[in-house]
């Protein structure tokens, strides 16, 4: 298809010396690294909402984006044009996966029944295009946050009628995700939080949210949806106190309600930084708890306190992210979903290509650097040595649970000389730099 972006042909890998803005410099999809192609490692995904639906509006101004699918006669014609454009983009960028919310791909009707009919119509168009272009759905989700009906929340609303509506929306979104062969289903709790405890029954809200998640798990079983359920933490925005603050908070919640075996975590880089964590921290916490499920790839602006959802261009961050992902044994059945949007001033259609190329190249470079770092084992060896006191003597006894406070007191009383070693942070940072600069 060459309908919406006639000036851009298929984006090819041309190598780091290329000056062609519409070429990959580092992302060489079929290059094999450690037995897997870059494409298999990275599992890139297009976010429908930021790419096809968003127009660049902000609290101070209307949309600025000039899109080749603008100017349709009605909302369904617009939805269909966007769907065609999505596949042209994925085809030209060689992106295998996409993700959407129900309301991104089809407009809302006057009633829920009408809304579902509209969704079905677009889903059948989507299914045909997926077959034609050999594209896959990474995950689906329901938008239970944009409509005014969700003013007090969806799963955590004070209004049972709204809870029922959200449940109905999630049921339909699960059916649609299954129909399209989705590999996952995400819950991002856009309105699941609160502004003030003066009007909030937090205990009931959290119990109800868990009830909703359990209902989704039960229904998935009933219809035979076997995709991975994911929760996407975010600490703030839109509500002041979002219940799914970060990975550790979500883990505590899942464990309290016995939901931990059904859910993994979808880590978004800019959500991690809003929680005052690094992207790597969140990936690491998820990994060591066996719940690293998928990634929303983007970056924030360290000087701004909100979710800017920028395309990732920071190689340091993508290197450390890929380090965690490699140590996790990969991200499948999750992927790297670009939950990223072009800046408001990057309003031309071509900017979409340039932004995806920048993000894909940055992750590809991060992958190669992280792979080399892990293969050579510089950090691993340092870490091994740093904790080696737990491999023998009293350290081994601590780890094996053979000693208590009394035995440790006896040991400490007989050992008056304690020697610590440097943590060598600056050295380790310069080693990481060396891999980034030289490939090592
Ligand atoms: C919002 C956000 C969402 C989720 C899906 O900050 O990240 O787009 O990824 O609902
Ligand atoms: Co996201």
Tab-separated table of C-alpha atoms in Angstrom, residues 210 213-214 231 247-263 265 284-292:
chain	number	residue	atom	x	y	z
A	210	UNK	CA	-9.426	-6.771	42.435
A	213	UNK	CA	-9.484	-8.188	37.538
A	214	UNK	CA	-10.679	-11.573	38.808
A	231	UNK	CA	-0.808	-4.341	34.641
A	247	UNK	CA	5.921	-2.364	40.182
A	248	UNK	CA	6.473	-2.977	43.894
A	249	UNK	CA	3.060	-1.504	44.769
A	250	UNK	CA	1.315	-3.563	42.097
A	251	UNK	CA	3.041	-6.725	43.323
A	252	UNK	CA	1.780	-6.061	46.855
A	253	UNK	CA	-1.746	-5.563	45.507
A	254	UNK	CA	-1.683	-8.710	43.343
A	255	UNK	CA	-0.365	-10.821	46.210
A	256	UNK	CA	-2.984	-9.518	48.651
A	257	UNK	CA	-5.794	-10.555	46.312
A	258	UNK	CA	-4.216	-13.832	45.103
A	259	UNK	CA	-3.977	-12.542	41.556
A	260	UNK	CA	-0.206	-12.826	41.175
A	261	UNK	CA	-0.220	-15.947	39.046
A	262	UNK	CA	-2.413	-14.317	36.409
A	263	UNK	CA	-0.615	-11.021	35.883
A	265	UNK	CA	3.856	-6.078	34.563
A	284	UNK	CA	14.861	-5.033	37.438
A	285	UNK	CA	12.196	-5.235	40.173
A	286	UNK	CA	9.838	-6.940	37.714
A	287	UNK	CA	12.559	-9.315	36.486
A	288	UNK	CA	13.704	-10.557	39.884
A	289	UNK	CA	10.076	-11.214	40.778
A	290	UNK	CA	9.412	-13.103	37.504
A	291	UNK	CA	6.783	-10.632	36.363
A	292	UNK	CA	8.533	-8.717	33.589
